[in-house]
CSV table of C-alpha atoms in Angstrom, one decimal:
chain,number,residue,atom,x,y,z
A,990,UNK,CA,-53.2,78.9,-40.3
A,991,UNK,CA,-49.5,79.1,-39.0
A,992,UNK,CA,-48.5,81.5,-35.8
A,993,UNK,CA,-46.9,84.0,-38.0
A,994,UNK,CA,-50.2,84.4,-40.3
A,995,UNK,CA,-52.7,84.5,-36.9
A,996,UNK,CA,-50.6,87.2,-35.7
A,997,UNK,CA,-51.4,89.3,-38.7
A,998,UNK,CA,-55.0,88.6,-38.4
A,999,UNK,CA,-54.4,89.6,-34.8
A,1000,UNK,CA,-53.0,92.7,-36.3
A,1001,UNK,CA,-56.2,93.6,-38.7
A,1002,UNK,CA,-58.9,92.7,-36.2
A,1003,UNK,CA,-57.7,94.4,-33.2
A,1004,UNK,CA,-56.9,97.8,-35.6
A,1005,UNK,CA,-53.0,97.9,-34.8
A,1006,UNK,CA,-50.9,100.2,-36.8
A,1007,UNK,CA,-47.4,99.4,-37.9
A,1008,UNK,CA,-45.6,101.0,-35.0
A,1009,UNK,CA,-48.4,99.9,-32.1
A,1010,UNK,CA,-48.3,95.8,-33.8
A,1011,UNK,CA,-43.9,96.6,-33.8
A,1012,UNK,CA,-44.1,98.3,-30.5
A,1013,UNK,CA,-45.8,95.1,-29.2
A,1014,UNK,CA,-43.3,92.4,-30.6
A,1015,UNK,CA,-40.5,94.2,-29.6
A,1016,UNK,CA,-42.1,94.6,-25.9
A,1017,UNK,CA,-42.7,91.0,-25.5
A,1018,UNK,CA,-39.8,89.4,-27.6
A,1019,UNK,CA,-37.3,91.9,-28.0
A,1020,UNK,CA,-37.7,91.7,-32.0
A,1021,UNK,CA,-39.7,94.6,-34.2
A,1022,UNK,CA,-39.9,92.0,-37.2
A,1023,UNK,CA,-42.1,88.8,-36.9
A,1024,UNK,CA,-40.2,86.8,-39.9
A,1025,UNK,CA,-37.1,87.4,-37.1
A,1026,UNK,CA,-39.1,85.3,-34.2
A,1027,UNK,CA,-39.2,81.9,-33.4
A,1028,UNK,CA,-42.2,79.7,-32.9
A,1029,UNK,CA,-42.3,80.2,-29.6
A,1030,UNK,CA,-41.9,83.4,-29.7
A,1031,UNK,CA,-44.7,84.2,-32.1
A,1032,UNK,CA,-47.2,81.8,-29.8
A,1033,UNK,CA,-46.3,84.7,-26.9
A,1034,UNK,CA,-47.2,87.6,-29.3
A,1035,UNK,CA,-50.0,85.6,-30.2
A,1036,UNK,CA,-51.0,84.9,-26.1
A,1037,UNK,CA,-50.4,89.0,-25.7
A,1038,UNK,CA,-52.9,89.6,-28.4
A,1039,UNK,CA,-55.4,87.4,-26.9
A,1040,UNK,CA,-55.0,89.1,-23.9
A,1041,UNK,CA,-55.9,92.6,-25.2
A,1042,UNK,CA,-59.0,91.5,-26.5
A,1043,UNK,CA,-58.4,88.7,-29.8
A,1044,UNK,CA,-60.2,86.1,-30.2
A,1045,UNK,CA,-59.8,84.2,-33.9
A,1046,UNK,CA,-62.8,82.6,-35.4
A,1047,UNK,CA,-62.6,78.8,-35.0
A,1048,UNK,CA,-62.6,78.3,-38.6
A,1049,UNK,CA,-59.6,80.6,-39.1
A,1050,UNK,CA,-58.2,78.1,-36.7
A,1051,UNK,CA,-58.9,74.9,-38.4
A,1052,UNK,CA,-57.5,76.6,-42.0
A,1053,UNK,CA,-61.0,76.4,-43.3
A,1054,UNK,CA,-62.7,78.9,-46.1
A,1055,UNK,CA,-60.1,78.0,-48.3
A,1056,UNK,CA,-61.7,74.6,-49.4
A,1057,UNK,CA,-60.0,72.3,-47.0
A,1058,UNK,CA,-59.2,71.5,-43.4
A,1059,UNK,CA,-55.2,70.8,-42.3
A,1060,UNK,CA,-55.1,67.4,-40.6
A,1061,UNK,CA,-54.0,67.7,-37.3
A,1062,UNK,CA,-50.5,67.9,-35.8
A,1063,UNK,CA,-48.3,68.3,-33.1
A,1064,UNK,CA,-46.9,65.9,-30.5
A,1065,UNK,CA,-50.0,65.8,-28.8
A,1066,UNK,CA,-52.4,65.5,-31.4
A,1067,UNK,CA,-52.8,61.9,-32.1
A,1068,UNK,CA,-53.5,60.6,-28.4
A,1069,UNK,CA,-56.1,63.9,-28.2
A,1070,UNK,CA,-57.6,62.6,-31.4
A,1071,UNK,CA,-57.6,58.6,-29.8
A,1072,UNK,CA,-59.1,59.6,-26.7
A,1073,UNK,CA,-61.7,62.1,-28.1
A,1074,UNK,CA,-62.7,58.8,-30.5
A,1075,UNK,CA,-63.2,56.7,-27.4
A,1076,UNK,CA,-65.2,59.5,-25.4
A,1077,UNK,CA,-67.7,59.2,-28.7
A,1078,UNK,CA,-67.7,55.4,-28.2
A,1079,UNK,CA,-67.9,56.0,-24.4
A,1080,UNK,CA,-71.4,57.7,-25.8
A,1081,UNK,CA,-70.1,61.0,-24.0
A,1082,UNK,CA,-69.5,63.0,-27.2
A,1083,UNK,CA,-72.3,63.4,-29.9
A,1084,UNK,CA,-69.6,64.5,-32.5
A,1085,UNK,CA,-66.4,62.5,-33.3
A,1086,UNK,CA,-64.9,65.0,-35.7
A,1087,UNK,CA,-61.7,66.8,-35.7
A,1088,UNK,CA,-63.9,70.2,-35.3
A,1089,UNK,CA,-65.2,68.9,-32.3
A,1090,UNK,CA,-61.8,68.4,-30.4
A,1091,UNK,CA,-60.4,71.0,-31.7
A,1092,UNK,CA,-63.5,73.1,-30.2
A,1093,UNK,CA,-62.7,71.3,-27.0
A,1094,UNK,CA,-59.0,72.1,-27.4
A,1095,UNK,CA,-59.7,75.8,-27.6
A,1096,UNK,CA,-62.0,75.9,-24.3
A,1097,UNK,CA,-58.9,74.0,-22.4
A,1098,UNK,CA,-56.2,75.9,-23.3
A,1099,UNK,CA,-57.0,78.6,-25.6
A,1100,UNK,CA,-55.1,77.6,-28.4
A,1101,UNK,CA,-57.1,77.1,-31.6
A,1102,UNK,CA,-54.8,73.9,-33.3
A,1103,UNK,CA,-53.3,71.3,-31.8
A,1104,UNK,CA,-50.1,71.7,-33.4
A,1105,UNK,CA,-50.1,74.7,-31.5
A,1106,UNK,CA,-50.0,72.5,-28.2
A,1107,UNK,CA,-46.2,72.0,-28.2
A,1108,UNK,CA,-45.2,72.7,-24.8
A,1109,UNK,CA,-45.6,70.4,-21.8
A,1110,UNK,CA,-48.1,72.7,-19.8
A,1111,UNK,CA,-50.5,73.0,-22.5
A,1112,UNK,CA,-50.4,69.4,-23.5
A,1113,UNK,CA,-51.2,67.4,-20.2
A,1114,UNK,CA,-53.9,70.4,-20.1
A,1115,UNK,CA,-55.6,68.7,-22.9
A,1116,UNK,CA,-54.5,65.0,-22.3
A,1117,UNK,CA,-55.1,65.0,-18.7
A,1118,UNK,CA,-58.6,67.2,-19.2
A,1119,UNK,CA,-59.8,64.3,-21.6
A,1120,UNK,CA,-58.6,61.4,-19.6
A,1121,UNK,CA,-60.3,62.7,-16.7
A,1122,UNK,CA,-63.5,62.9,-18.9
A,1123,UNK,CA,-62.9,59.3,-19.8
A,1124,UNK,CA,-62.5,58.5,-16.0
A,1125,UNK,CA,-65.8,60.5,-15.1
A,1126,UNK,CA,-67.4,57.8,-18.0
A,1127,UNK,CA,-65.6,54.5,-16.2
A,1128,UNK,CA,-62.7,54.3,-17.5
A,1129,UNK,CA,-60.1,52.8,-15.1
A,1130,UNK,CA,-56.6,53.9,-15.7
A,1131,UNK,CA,-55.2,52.5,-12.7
A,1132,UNK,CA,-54.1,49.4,-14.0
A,1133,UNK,CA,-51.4,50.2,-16.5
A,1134,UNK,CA,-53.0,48.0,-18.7
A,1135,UNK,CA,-53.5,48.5,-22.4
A,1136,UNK,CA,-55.7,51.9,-22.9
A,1137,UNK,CA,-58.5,49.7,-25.6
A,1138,UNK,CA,-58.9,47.3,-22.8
A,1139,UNK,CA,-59.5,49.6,-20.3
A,1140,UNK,CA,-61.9,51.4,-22.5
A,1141,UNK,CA,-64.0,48.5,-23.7
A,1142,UNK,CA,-64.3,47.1,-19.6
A,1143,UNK,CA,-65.7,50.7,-19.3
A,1144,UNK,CA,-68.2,50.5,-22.6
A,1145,UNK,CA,-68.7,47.0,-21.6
A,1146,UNK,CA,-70.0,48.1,-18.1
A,1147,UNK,CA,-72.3,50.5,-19.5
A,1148,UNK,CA,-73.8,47.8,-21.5
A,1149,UNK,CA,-74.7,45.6,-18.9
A,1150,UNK,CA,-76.8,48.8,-17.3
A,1151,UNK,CA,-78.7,49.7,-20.7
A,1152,UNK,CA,-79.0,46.9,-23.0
A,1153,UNK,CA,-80.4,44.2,-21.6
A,1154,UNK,CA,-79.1,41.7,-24.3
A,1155,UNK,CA,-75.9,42.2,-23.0
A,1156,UNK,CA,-75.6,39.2,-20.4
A,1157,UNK,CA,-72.6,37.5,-21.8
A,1158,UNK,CA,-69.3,37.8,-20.0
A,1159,UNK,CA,-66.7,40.4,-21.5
A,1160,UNK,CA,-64.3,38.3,-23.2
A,1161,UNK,CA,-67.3,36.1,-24.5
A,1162,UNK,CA,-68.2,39.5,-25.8
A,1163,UNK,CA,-65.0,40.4,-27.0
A,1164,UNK,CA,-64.1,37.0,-28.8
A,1165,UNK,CA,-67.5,36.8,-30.5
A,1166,UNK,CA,-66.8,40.6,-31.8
A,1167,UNK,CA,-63.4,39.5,-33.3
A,1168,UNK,CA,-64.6,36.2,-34.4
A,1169,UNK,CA,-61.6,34.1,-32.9
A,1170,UNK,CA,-60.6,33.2,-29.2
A,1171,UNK,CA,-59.0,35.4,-27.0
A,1172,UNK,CA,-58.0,32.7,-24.4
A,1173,UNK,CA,-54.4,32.8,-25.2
A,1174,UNK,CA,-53.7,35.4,-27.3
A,1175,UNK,CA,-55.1,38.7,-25.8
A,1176,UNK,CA,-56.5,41.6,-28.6
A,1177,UNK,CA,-54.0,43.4,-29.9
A,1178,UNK,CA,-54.2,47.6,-30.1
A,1179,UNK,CA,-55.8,47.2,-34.1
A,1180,UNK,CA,-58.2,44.9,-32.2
A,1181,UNK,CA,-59.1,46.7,-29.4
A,1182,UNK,CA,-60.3,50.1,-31.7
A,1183,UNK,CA,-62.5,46.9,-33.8
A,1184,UNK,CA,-64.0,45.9,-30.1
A,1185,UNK,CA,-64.4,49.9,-29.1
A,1186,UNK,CA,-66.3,50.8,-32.9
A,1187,UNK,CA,-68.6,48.0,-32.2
A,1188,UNK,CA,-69.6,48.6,-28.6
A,1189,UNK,CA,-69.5,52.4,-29.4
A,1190,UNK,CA,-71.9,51.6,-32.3
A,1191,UNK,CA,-74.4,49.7,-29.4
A,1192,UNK,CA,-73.8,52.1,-26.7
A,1193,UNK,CA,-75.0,55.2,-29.2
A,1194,UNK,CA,-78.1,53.3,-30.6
A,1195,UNK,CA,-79.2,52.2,-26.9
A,1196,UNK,CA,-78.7,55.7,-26.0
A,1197,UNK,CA,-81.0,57.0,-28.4
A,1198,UNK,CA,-83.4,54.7,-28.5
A,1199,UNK,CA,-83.8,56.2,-24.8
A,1200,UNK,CA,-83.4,59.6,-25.7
């Protein structure tokens, strides 16, 4: 659902009349007509509204009830999406789908879609919140090294502490996953999400078995 179609909803659910909803753009943007307003400028109605009392159903949010779900956009989307895939292989989050982060994304920031996270503020909100999650599992991202690397030494660590098969060292591990050597020529990113699926896949089944 776009900015300009939440605000209408915003308009309906919190029993606005014409001149109360115009009163209100024209108090925060300086514009009585939405279709006049820029993006930006419709995400600050949008953050008024919120602040007198709306609060949009998740599944508005996500575009569903109308058969489908939008993929996800925005600048920021794709590295949300990435890391919220490797906090499920991390064994931190019990549900890998879009619904999930976008859930997550809501709690952080208040904004139901990540293509709504287009400024800087709101998007190191959500980056930095989930990368601190990752670092609160292991994850090490002091190195400046490549981000599956970092992740797998993390999953890889957790191994060694719940699966008791896992006694070979990590690049052992991580050549036999990839079924060539990695003496020479290190994993490459495509590689790396191959080695985090797989020790993702152990991780969850050791952590049920325990559950």
């Amino acid at each position: 659902m776009t900015a300009l179609a939440m605000m209408h909803v915003a308009k309906r659910d919190l029993g606005l009349d014409d001149d109360t909803y115009r009163a209100v753009l024209l108090r925060v943007t300086g514009k009585r007509s939405s279709k006049d307003m820029s993006e930006s400028e419709q995400r600050a109605v949008l953050d008024e509204f919120r602040r007198q009392g709306f609060k949009p159903a998740l599944r508005q949010a996500q575009g569903e009830g109308r058969g489908k779900t939008k993929p996800l956009s925005g600048p920021y989307a794709k590295k949300a999406q990435a890391l919220w895939i490797a906090l499920w292989n991390l064994g931190a989050v019990e549900d890998k789908r879009d619904s999930a982060l976008l859930a997550f994304v809501c709690r952080q920031t208040g904004i139901e879609r990540t293509e709504w996270v287009l400024d800087a503020k709101h998007g190191r909100a959500v980056i930095e919140a989930l990368k601190g999650w990752c670092a609160r599992e292991g994850v090490d991202w002091s190195d400046g090294g490549r981000h599956g690397f970092q992740i797998a030494l993390a999953q890889w660590s957790q191994l060694q502490l719940i699966d008791r098969s896992a006694t070979r060292g990590f690049w052992v591990e991580i050549a036999s996953i990839l079924k060539r050597s990695v003496v020479v020529d290190k994993p490459t990113d495509a590689e790396w999400i191959t080695v985090m699926n797989a020790l993702g896949k152990r991780i969850r089944a050791r952590k049920a078995g325990s559950s």
